[in-house]
Amino acid sequence: MAEYHWVRGIADEVLSRGDEEIVIHTGKTPSGPIHIGAEREQFICSALQRELERRGFQSRFNFIIDSFDPIKSIPAGLEVPKDFGDHIGKPLSDVPDPFGCHASYAHHFAEEFIGCQGRLGLYPNVIYSHELYMKKEMKDAIRTVLARLGELREIRRKYIQGDEEVNSGTDDWNPVMVVCERCGKIASKKKEVAPNKVDSWDLQRDEVKYRCVACGHEGKGKISDVRLKLSWRVDWTAKWAIFKVSCEPAGKDHCVKDGAYDMGIEVCQKIFGYKGPLRVSYEWLTLGEHAMKTHKGITFTPLEWLRVAPPEALRYLILSVDPMRHISFLPDRIPDIVDNLDRLERIRFRAEAPSGTESQEFLDDLYRICVVGEMPSSLPARLPYRFAVTTVQLGSILGEDKVLSKSISYTEKLNNRQSLSDKEVSDLKSRLEMARNWVASYAPPSLKFKISLETPSIKASPGAEQMFVESVIALVRSDLGEAELQNAIFESAKSLGLDLGKAFKLIYMALLGSERGPRLAPLLIALDREWAVSKLKAVL
């Protein structure tokens, strides 16, 4: 029985709802650099949208920038002016951009993230919450909350154990927050964040009153004029109702039994009169063993990913596993991830067979939702990322033009091609640049090397060692492929009774002047053949 990608099951559930319009939702607070963990939610939405399109159904994909949330802290490692802490408690949309290049702090980090999304194959409808809150729909949602606050408190009691909202008891809890007209803060932070709450209201006169917890100012005004906001659980639910959301993924912490999602669904149905969205729970994407936290400065951003790896590789990393499976990512894994993406492409075009435990149908689905841009009609010729990692380190002796020509000829031979298309050459150049950036920033010592221009200081001993070096010279001249060359070198050393470590050390000392180096076959192929032969002959 065919096993298809899990996104098909999500699409089945969305379509079974019978929504007049399919609306897919996600959101993020731009409290600092937005890391690649946020892309898990984005990519689930993107994959769902693509699957719906495959079946002939249109959908709307909204991405909410929660720019009206207060800034609670300054992320570790972020350089800001000395008095920047004075802005703590203001809406992110009101905090100045510390770098001076965007309209606000919120816009700086949101637009850095949004600017990458098209390159990652996502095209959401971007909505800033500070603008949304001035619209009639959100004002009406606030009026509904104030009118039905007693019912809302009853619902909340079932889900909140203890006080989640600072300085609020169950009986006087109120989710309506206000931006102080004097100090501009929506919250105050001493030891904890204390939100500014509306103290009293008159819905007939459409007025609210408040006392600012930050500066003590007492203010009042019309609901339509005062800058009001709902606390996050109710804010989330109000947006579901306003946009008639069909599906919104959420982290596992929100989706536990009696968690924020359960409360949200009940509030959505009983307070706002909408059935609520389909939930899709997902696990975390961590940076090794560390959870990525913007406020702690533990991040790896999509922009940084695109500097060192193809966009499809990030989609592959996230979409190749079930949403509830934890993903641990480290930058030194990027060559493996790109290799696996290339293998997926070969399987899709039947140039390679899946393993016995893999489903061809699942992999075909996966490839379709990983591709960014136009779907290839035939197998593209790709430069292997690992070869690029090796060859970009040879620029000092080969020259950059030779690095490019070597890479093109290697890719042509690997793919049995007479020439590459313009698009394939462009892709190859991009991979060389990504590999160069990755080597400079993330390559482990085992993959970094420098070519020695000096005469080798080592000599092969007469007998087996000299015979081994002579066999490697012959193999270099034989024009073998990478796998064949690597295996042939192994077999030569073994057949001569040499210790493999000592045999390979001899070759590395001849070429690099060091005892270790990158995988030998790609290095020998990337080097100028006669230069490599002359260095090997020098140890005889």
Coordinates of C-alpha atoms in Angstrom, one line a residue:
M1 CA 0.0 0.0 0.0
A2 CA 1.3 3.4 -1.0
E3 CA 2.5 5.7 1.8
Y4 CA 2.0 9.4 1.0
H5 CA 3.3 12.5 2.7
W6 CA 1.7 13.5 6.0
V7 CA 0.5 16.8 4.5
R8 CA -2.2 14.9 2.5
G9 CA -3.8 14.0 5.8
I10 CA -3.9 17.6 7.0
A11 CA -5.4 18.6 3.6
D12 CA -8.1 15.9 4.0
E13 CA -9.1 17.3 7.4
V14 CA -9.1 20.9 6.2
L15 CA -11.4 20.0 3.2
S16 CA -13.7 18.0 5.4
R17 CA -14.6 21.2 7.3
G18 CA -16.4 22.6 4.3
D19 CA -15.2 26.1 4.8
E20 CA -16.4 28.7 2.3
E21 CA -12.9 30.0 2.1
I22 CA -9.8 28.1 3.2
V23 CA -7.7 30.4 5.4
I24 CA -4.3 29.2 6.7
H25 CA -2.8 31.2 9.5
T26 CA 0.5 31.6 11.3
G27 CA 2.2 34.4 13.2
K28 CA 5.4 35.5 15.0
T29 CA 6.5 38.2 17.4
P30 CA 9.5 40.2 16.1
S31 CA 11.2 40.6 19.5
G32 CA 14.6 40.2 17.8
P33 CA 16.2 38.1 15.0
I34 CA 13.7 35.5 14.0
H35 CA 15.3 32.0 13.8
I36 CA 14.8 29.1 11.4
G37 CA 12.7 27.3 14.0
A38 CA 9.9 29.7 13.0
E39 CA 10.0 28.2 9.5
R40 CA 8.6 25.0 10.8
E41 CA 5.2 26.6 11.2
Q42 CA 5.6 28.5 7.9
F43 CA 6.6 25.5 5.9
I44 CA 3.7 23.4 7.2
C45 CA 1.4 26.1 6.0
S46 CA 3.2 26.4 2.7
A47 CA 3.1 22.6 2.1
L48 CA -0.6 22.5 3.0
Q49 CA -1.3 25.4 0.5
R50 CA 0.6 23.5 -2.2
E51 CA -1.3 20.3 -1.6
L52 CA -4.6 22.1 -1.7
E53 CA -3.6 23.7 -5.0
R54 CA -2.6 20.3 -6.4
R55 CA -6.2 19.2 -5.7
G56 CA -7.6 22.3 -7.3
F57 CA -8.5 24.3 -4.1
Q58 CA -7.4 27.9 -3.5
S59 CA -6.5 29.1 -0.1
R60 CA -5.3 32.3 1.7
F61 CA -2.2 32.1 3.7
N62 CA -1.9 34.9 6.4
F63 CA 1.2 35.7 8.4
I64 CA 0.5 37.9 11.4
I65 CA 3.4 40.0 12.6
D66 CA 2.6 40.5 16.3
S67 CA 4.1 44.0 16.3
F68 CA 1.7 45.3 19.0
D69 CA 3.2 43.1 21.6
P70 CA 5.4 44.9 24.2
I71 CA 9.1 44.6 24.1
K72 CA 10.0 42.7 27.3
S73 CA 13.8 42.5 27.1
I74 CA 16.7 43.2 24.8
P75 CA 18.1 40.1 23.1
A76 CA 21.5 39.0 24.3
G77 CA 24.2 40.1 21.9
L78 CA 22.1 42.9 20.3
E79 CA 24.0 46.2 20.4
V80 CA 21.7 49.1 21.2
P81 CA 22.1 52.6 22.5
K82 CA 22.7 53.0 26.2
D83 CA 19.2 54.4 27.0
F84 CA 17.4 51.8 24.8
G85 CA 16.2 50.0 28.0
D86 CA 13.8 53.0 28.5
H87 CA 11.7 51.5 25.7
I88 CA 10.9 48.3 27.6
G89 CA 7.2 48.0 27.9
K90 CA 6.3 49.8 24.7
P91 CA 4.7 48.1 21.7
L92 CA 7.4 46.7 19.4
S93 CA 5.9 48.9 16.6
D94 CA 6.6 52.0 18.7
V95 CA 10.2 51.1 19.6
P96 CA 12.8 52.8 17.3
D97 CA 14.9 50.6 15.1
P98 CA 18.3 50.5 16.9
F99 CA 20.0 50.3 13.5
G100 CA 18.2 53.2 12.0
C101 CA 17.1 51.5 8.8
H102 CA 13.5 50.7 9.4
A103 CA 10.4 52.4 10.7
S104 CA 10.6 50.6 14.0
Y105 CA 12.2 47.7 15.9
A106 CA 9.3 45.5 14.9
H107 CA 9.7 46.4 11.2
H108 CA 13.5 45.8 11.3
F109 CA 13.3 42.2 12.5
A110 CA 10.0 41.3 10.7
E111 CA 11.2 42.6 7.4
E112 CA 14.5 40.7 7.7
F113 CA 12.5 37.6 8.1
I114 CA 9.7 38.4 5.5
G115 CA 12.4 39.4 3.0
C116 CA 13.7 35.8 3.0
Q117 CA 10.3 34.1 2.6
G118 CA 10.0 34.4 -1.2
R119 CA 13.4 32.9 -1.6
L120 CA 12.2 30.0 0.5
G121 CA 9.1 29.5 -1.6
L122 CA 6.6 31.2 0.7
Y123 CA 4.3 34.0 -0.3
P124 CA 2.0 34.8 2.7
N125 CA -0.3 37.8 3.1
V126 CA 1.6 39.8 5.8
I127 CA -0.5 41.6 8.4
Y128 CA 1.0 43.8 11.1
S129 CA -1.0 43.6 14.3
H130 CA -0.5 47.2 15.4
E131 CA -2.3 48.2 12.2
L132 CA -4.9 45.4 12.6
Y133 CA -5.8 46.7 16.1
M134 CA -6.9 50.0 14.7
K135 CA -9.5 48.4 12.4
K136 CA -13.1 48.0 13.2
E137 CA -13.0 44.2 13.4
M138 CA -10.5 44.2 16.3
K139 CA -12.3 47.1 18.0
D140 CA -15.5 45.1 17.8
A141 CA -13.7 42.0 19.2
I142 CA -12.6 44.1 22.2
R143 CA -16.1 45.3 22.7
T144 CA -17.3 41.7 22.6
V145 CA -14.7 40.7 25.2
L146 CA -15.8 43.5 27.6
A147 CA -19.5 42.8 27.1
R148 CA -19.0 39.1 27.8
L149 CA -16.1 39.2 30.3
G150 CA -18.0 37.2 32.9
E151 CA -18.4 34.3 30.5
L152 CA -14.8 34.6 29.4
R153 CA -13.6 34.5 33.0
E154 CA -15.6 31.3 33.6
I155 CA -13.9 29.6 30.6
R156 CA -10.5 30.8 31.7
R157 CA -10.9 29.3 35.2
K158 CA -11.1 25.8 33.6
Y159 CA -7.7 26.2 31.9
I160 CA -5.5 28.5 33.9
Q161 CA -4.0 27.0 37.1
G162 CA -2.7 30.0 39.1
D163 CA -2.2 33.4 37.7
E164 CA -0.8 33.5 34.2
E165 CA -1.5 37.3 33.9
V166 CA 0.7 39.2 36.3
N167 CA -1.1 40.9 39.2
S168 CA -4.5 39.5 38.3
G169 CA -6.8 37.3 40.2
T170 CA -9.4 35.0 38.7
D171 CA -12.3 37.3 39.6
D172 CA -10.9 40.6 38.3
W173 CA -8.9 39.2 35.4
N174 CA -9.2 41.4 32.4
P175 CA -7.5 40.7 29.0
V176 CA -7.9 44.3 27.6
M177 CA -4.6 46.2 27.6
V178 CA -4.0 49.8 26.8
V179 CA -1.1 51.9 25.5
C180 CA -0.6 54.9 27.9
E181 CA -1.1 58.2 26.0
R182 CA 1.6 59.8 28.2
C183 CA 4.5 57.4 28.4
G184 CA 3.6 55.2 25.4
K185 CA 3.9 51.9 27.3
I186 CA 1.5 49.0 27.2
A187 CA 3.3 47.2 30.0
S188 CA 5.8 47.9 32.8
K189 CA 8.7 45.6 33.8
K190 CA 10.4 45.6 37.1
K191 CA 10.9 41.9 38.2
E192 CA 8.0 40.7 36.0
V193 CA 6.0 42.2 33.1
A194 CA 2.9 43.9 34.3
P195 CA 0.5 44.8 31.5
N196 CA -1.5 48.1 31.5
K197 CA -5.1 47.0 31.9
V198 CA -8.4 48.8 31.4
D199 CA -9.8 49.6 34.8
S200 CA -13.4 50.4 33.9
W201 CA -15.6 50.8 30.8
D202 CA -19.0 52.0 29.6
L203 CA -20.0 50.2 26.5
Q204 CA -23.0 52.5 25.9
R205 CA -20.7 55.5 25.8
D206 CA -18.0 53.3 24.1
E207 CA -15.5 54.6 26.7
V208 CA -12.7 53.0 28.7
K209 CA -10.6 54.3 31.7
Y210 CA -7.2 53.2 32.9
R211 CA -4.3 53.9 35.2
C212 CA -0.9 53.3 33.7
V213 CA 1.2 50.9 35.8
A214 CA 4.4 52.4 34.3
C215 CA 4.0 56.1 34.9
G216 CA 0.7 56.4 37.0
H217 CA -1.1 58.5 34.4
E218 CA -4.9 58.2 34.5
G219 CA -6.5 58.3 31.1
K220 CA -9.8 57.7 29.3
G221 CA -11.1 57.7 25.8
K222 CA -13.3 56.1 23.2
I223 CA -12.7 52.5 22.3
S224 CA -12.5 53.5 18.7
D225 CA -9.6 56.0 19.5
V226 CA -7.7 54.5 22.4
R227 CA -4.9 52.1 21.5
L228 CA -6.2 48.8 23.0
K229 CA -4.9 45.3 22.7
L230 CA -6.1 41.8 23.9
S231 CA -3.7 39.6 26.0
W232 CA -2.3 36.8 23.9
R233 CA -4.7 33.9 24.5
V234 CA -7.7 36.0 23.7
D235 CA -5.9 37.9 20.9
W236 CA -5.1 34.6 19.2
T237 CA -8.7 33.5 19.4
A238 CA -10.1 36.9 18.2
K239 CA -8.0 36.6 15.1
W240 CA -9.3 33.1 14.4
A241 CA -12.8 34.5 14.4
I242 CA -12.1 37.6 12.4
F243 CA -10.3 35.8 9.6
K244 CA -12.4 32.6 9.8
V245 CA -9.2 30.6 10.1
S246 CA -9.3 27.0 8.8
C247 CA -6.0 25.8 10.1
E248 CA -3.2 27.2 12.3
P249 CA -0.2 25.1 13.3
A250 CA 1.1 25.6 16.9
G251 CA 4.0 24.4 19.0
K252 CA 3.4 21.3 21.2
D253 CA 3.3 23.4 24.4
H254 CA 0.1 25.2 23.2
C255 CA -1.5 22.0 22.0
V256 CA -1.4 19.9 25.1
K257 CA -4.7 18.8 26.7
D258 CA -6.3 21.8 28.4
G259 CA -3.6 24.1 27.0
A260 CA -3.9 27.4 25.1
Y261 CA -5.3 25.8 22.0
D262 CA -8.1 24.0 23.8
M263 CA -9.0 27.2 25.7
G264 CA -8.8 29.2 22.4
I265 CA -11.3 26.8 20.7
E266 CA -13.8 27.2 23.5
V267 CA -13.4 31.0 23.6
C268 CA -13.7 31.1 19.8
Q269 CA -16.9 29.2 19.9
K270 CA -18.7 30.6 22.9
I271 CA -17.5 34.2 22.9
F272 CA -16.9 35.0 19.3
G273 CA -19.3 32.5 17.7
Y274 CA -16.8 30.8 15.3
K275 CA -15.9 27.1 15.4
G276 CA -12.2 27.7 15.4
P277 CA -9.4 26.2 13.2
L278 CA -7.9 22.8 12.7
R279 CA -4.9 22.4 15.0
V280 CA -1.6 21.0 13.7
S281 CA 0.9 20.4 16.6
Y282 CA 4.6 20.5 15.9
E283 CA 7.8 19.8 17.9
W284 CA 10.8 22.1 18.3
L285 CA 13.6 22.7 15.9
T286 CA 16.7 23.2 18.1
L287 CA 20.2 24.4 17.6
G288 CA 21.9 21.2 18.7
E289 CA 20.8 20.6 22.3
H290 CA 19.8 24.3 22.8
A291 CA 16.3 25.6 22.2
M292 CA 16.5 28.7 19.9
K293 CA 15.5 31.7 22.0
T294 CA 15.5 35.2 20.5
H295 CA 15.9 36.9 23.9
K296 CA 18.9 34.7 24.8
G297 CA 20.6 35.4 21.4
I298 CA 20.5 31.7 20.5
T299 CA 19.5 31.9 16.9
F300 CA 20.3 30.8 13.3
T301 CA 18.3 32.9 11.0
P302 CA 16.8 32.1 7.5
L303 CA 19.0 34.8 6.1
E304 CA 22.0 33.0 7.4
W305 CA 20.8 29.7 6.0
L306 CA 20.5 31.2 2.5
R307 CA 24.1 32.4 2.8
V308 CA 25.4 28.9 3.2
A309 CA 22.8 26.5 1.7
P310 CA 20.0 26.2 -0.9
P311 CA 16.5 27.2 0.2
E312 CA 15.2 23.8 -0.8
A313 CA 17.5 22.2 1.7
L314 CA 15.8 24.0 4.6
R315 CA 12.4 22.9 3.3
Y316 CA 13.8 19.4 3.1
L317 CA 15.1 19.5 6.7
I318 CA 11.7 20.5 8.1
L319 CA 9.3 18.7 5.8
S320 CA 11.0 15.4 5.5
V321 CA 9.9 14.4 9.1
D322 CA 6.6 14.3 10.9
P323 CA 5.7 17.6 12.5
M324 CA 5.8 16.0 16.0
R325 CA 9.3 14.7 15.5
H326 CA 12.0 16.8 17.1
I327 CA 14.6 18.3 14.7
S328 CA 18.2 19.0 16.0
F329 CA 20.1 21.1 13.7
L330 CA 23.8 22.2 13.7
P331 CA 25.4 24.2 10.9
D332 CA 28.1 21.6 10.4
R333 CA 25.4 19.2 9.2
I334 CA 24.7 21.3 6.1
P335 CA 26.7 19.2 3.7
D336 CA 24.7 16.1 4.7
I337 CA 21.4 17.9 4.4
V338 CA 22.2 19.1 0.9
D339 CA 23.5 15.7 -0.1
N340 CA 20.2 14.2 1.1
L341 CA 18.3 16.8 -0.9
D342 CA 20.2 15.9 -4.1
R343 CA 19.5 12.2 -3.4
L344 CA 15.8 13.0 -3.1
E345 CA 15.9 14.7 -6.5
R346 CA 17.6 11.7 -8.1
I347 CA 15.0 9.4 -6.6
R348 CA 12.2 11.7 -7.9
F349 CA 13.5 11.4 -11.4
R350 CA 14.2 7.7 -11.1
A351 CA 18.0 8.1 -11.4
E352 CA 18.3 6.3 -8.0
A353 CA 16.1 3.9 -6.2
P354 CA 14.7 4.5 -2.7
S355 CA 15.9 2.2 0.1
G356 CA 13.7 -0.8 1.1
T357 CA 12.2 1.2 4.0
E358 CA 11.4 4.3 1.9
S359 CA 8.1 5.0 0.0
Q360 CA 8.5 6.3 -3.5
E361 CA 5.1 8.0 -3.2
F362 CA 6.2 9.8 0.0
L363 CA 9.4 10.9 -1.6
D364 CA 7.7 12.2 -4.7
D365 CA 5.3 14.2 -2.5
L366 CA 8.2 15.5 -0.5
Y367 CA 10.2 16.6 -3.5
R368 CA 7.2 18.5 -4.9
I369 CA 6.7 20.5 -1.7
C370 CA 10.5 21.2 -1.4
V371 CA 11.0 22.7 -4.8
V372 CA 11.3 26.5 -4.9
G373 CA 10.3 28.1 -8.2
E374 CA 9.5 26.2 -11.3
M375 CA 9.3 22.4 -11.1
P376 CA 12.1 20.8 -13.1
S377 CA 10.9 18.6 -16.0
S378 CA 14.0 16.4 -15.9
L379 CA 16.9 15.7 -13.5
P380 CA 19.0 18.9 -13.1
A381 CA 22.8 18.5 -13.1
R382 CA 23.9 19.5 -9.6
L383 CA 27.4 20.2 -8.2
P384 CA 27.7 18.1 -5.1
Y385 CA 28.0 20.4 -2.1
R386 CA 30.9 18.3 -0.6
F387 CA 32.9 18.7 -3.8
A388 CA 32.2 22.4 -3.7
V389 CA 33.5 22.5 -0.1
T390 CA 36.8 21.0 -1.3
T391 CA 37.3 22.9 -4.5
V392 CA 36.6 26.4 -3.1
Q393 CA 39.6 25.9 -0.8
L394 CA 41.8 25.5 -3.8
G395 CA 41.4 29.0 -5.2
S396 CA 44.8 30.1 -4.0
I397 CA 46.6 27.6 -6.2
L398 CA 44.1 27.0 -9.0
G399 CA 42.6 30.5 -9.4
E400 CA 38.9 31.2 -9.2
D401 CA 38.4 30.7 -12.9
K402 CA 39.9 27.2 -12.7
V403 CA 37.8 26.4 -9.7
L404 CA 34.7 27.3 -11.7
S405 CA 35.8 25.4 -14.8
K406 CA 36.8 22.3 -12.7
S407 CA 33.4 22.4 -11.0
I408 CA 31.6 22.6 -14.4
S409 CA 33.6 19.7 -15.9
Y410 CA 33.1 17.6 -12.8
T411 CA 29.4 18.2 -12.8
E412 CA 29.2 17.4 -16.6
K413 CA 31.0 14.1 -16.1
L414 CA 29.0 13.1 -13.0
N415 CA 25.8 13.6 -14.9
N416 CA 26.9 12.3 -18.3
R417 CA 26.4 15.6 -19.9
Q418 CA 28.2 17.4 -22.8
S419 CA 27.3 20.8 -21.3
L420 CA 25.2 22.4 -18.6
S421 CA 22.3 24.8 -19.2
D422 CA 22.6 28.4 -18.1
K423 CA 20.3 27.7 -15.1
E424 CA 22.5 24.8 -14.1
V425 CA 25.7 26.9 -14.3
S426 CA 24.0 29.6 -12.3
D427 CA 23.0 27.0 -9.6
L428 CA 26.6 25.7 -9.6
K429 CA 28.0 29.2 -9.0
S430 CA 25.6 29.7 -6.2
R431 CA 26.7 26.4 -4.6
L432 CA 30.3 27.4 -4.8
E433 CA 29.5 30.7 -3.1
M434 CA 27.4 29.0 -0.4
A435 CA 30.2 26.4 0.2
R436 CA 32.8 29.2 0.5
N437 CA 30.7 30.9 3.1
W438 CA 30.1 27.7 5.0
V439 CA 33.8 26.8 5.0
A440 CA 34.6 30.3 6.4
S441 CA 31.9 30.2 9.1
Y442 CA 31.1 26.6 10.1
A443 CA 33.4 23.9 8.6
P444 CA 34.9 21.7 11.3
P445 CA 38.8 21.4 11.3
S446 CA 38.5 18.0 9.6
L447 CA 37.1 19.6 6.4
K448 CA 39.3 22.7 6.3
F449 CA 42.8 22.6 4.8
K450 CA 45.5 24.6 3.1
I451 CA 47.6 23.3 0.2
S452 CA 51.3 23.2 0.9
L453 CA 53.4 24.8 -1.8
E454 CA 56.6 23.6 -0.3
T455 CA 58.5 20.4 -1.3
P456 CA 57.1 17.5 0.8
S457 CA 59.2 16.8 3.9
I458 CA 58.3 13.1 3.9
K459 CA 59.6 10.3 1.8
A460 CA 58.0 7.0 1.0
S461 CA 59.9 4.0 2.2
P462 CA 61.2 1.6 -0.5
G463 CA 58.9 -1.2 -1.2
A464 CA 55.2 -1.1 -0.3
E465 CA 55.0 2.6 0.4
Q466 CA 56.6 3.6 -2.9
M467 CA 54.4 1.1 -4.7
F468 CA 51.4 2.6 -3.1
V469 CA 52.3 6.2 -4.1
E470 CA 53.0 5.0 -7.7
S471 CA 49.6 3.3 -7.7
V472 CA 47.9 6.5 -6.6
I473 CA 49.6 8.4 -9.3
A474 CA 48.3 5.9 -11.9
L475 CA 44.8 6.2 -10.4
V476 CA 44.9 10.0 -10.5
R477 CA 45.7 9.7 -14.2
S478 CA 43.0 7.1 -14.9
D479 CA 40.1 9.6 -14.9
L480 CA 38.0 7.6 -12.4
G481 CA 34.9 8.9 -10.7
E482 CA 34.9 9.9 -7.0
A483 CA 33.6 6.6 -5.5
E484 CA 35.7 4.4 -7.8
L485 CA 38.8 6.4 -7.1
Q486 CA 38.3 6.4 -3.3
N487 CA 37.7 2.6 -3.3
A488 CA 40.7 2.0 -5.6
I489 CA 43.0 3.8 -3.2
F490 CA 41.7 1.8 -0.3
E491 CA 42.1 -1.5 -2.2
S492 CA 45.7 -0.5 -3.2
A493 CA 46.8 0.2 0.3
K494 CA 45.1 -3.0 1.6
S495 CA 46.6 -5.2 -1.2
L496 CA 50.1 -3.9 -0.3
G497 CA 49.6 -4.7 3.4
L498 CA 49.8 -1.1 4.5
D499 CA 48.1 0.4 7.5
L500 CA 45.3 2.6 6.0
G501 CA 46.0 5.4 8.4
K502 CA 49.7 5.5 7.6
A503 CA 49.0 5.1 3.8
F504 CA 46.6 8.0 3.7
K505 CA 48.9 10.1 5.9
L506 CA 51.6 9.7 3.3
I507 CA 49.3 11.2 0.6
Y508 CA 48.1 14.0 2.8
M509 CA 51.6 15.0 3.7
A510 CA 52.6 15.1 0.0
L511 CA 49.6 17.3 -1.0
L512 CA 48.8 19.3 2.1
G513 CA 51.9 19.1 4.4
S514 CA 49.6 17.8 7.2
E515 CA 48.7 14.4 8.5
R516 CA 45.0 14.6 7.9
G517 CA 42.7 16.3 5.4
P518 CA 39.3 16.1 3.6
R519 CA 38.0 13.0 1.8
L520 CA 40.9 12.1 -0.5
A521 CA 39.2 11.3 -3.8
P522 CA 37.3 14.6 -4.1
L523 CA 40.5 16.4 -3.2
L524 CA 42.5 14.6 -5.9
I525 CA 39.8 15.2 -8.5
A526 CA 39.6 18.9 -7.6
L527 CA 43.3 19.5 -7.8
D528 CA 45.1 20.2 -11.1
R529 CA 46.1 16.7 -12.2
E530 CA 49.7 17.3 -13.1
W531 CA 50.3 19.5 -10.0
A532 CA 49.0 16.6 -7.9
V533 CA 51.2 14.1 -9.7
S534 CA 54.3 16.2 -9.3
K535 CA 53.6 16.5 -5.5
L536 CA 53.2 12.8 -5.2
K537 CA 56.3 12.1 -7.3
A538 CA 58.3 14.3 -4.9
V539 CA 57.9 11.8 -2.0
L540 CA 59.3 8.9 -4.1

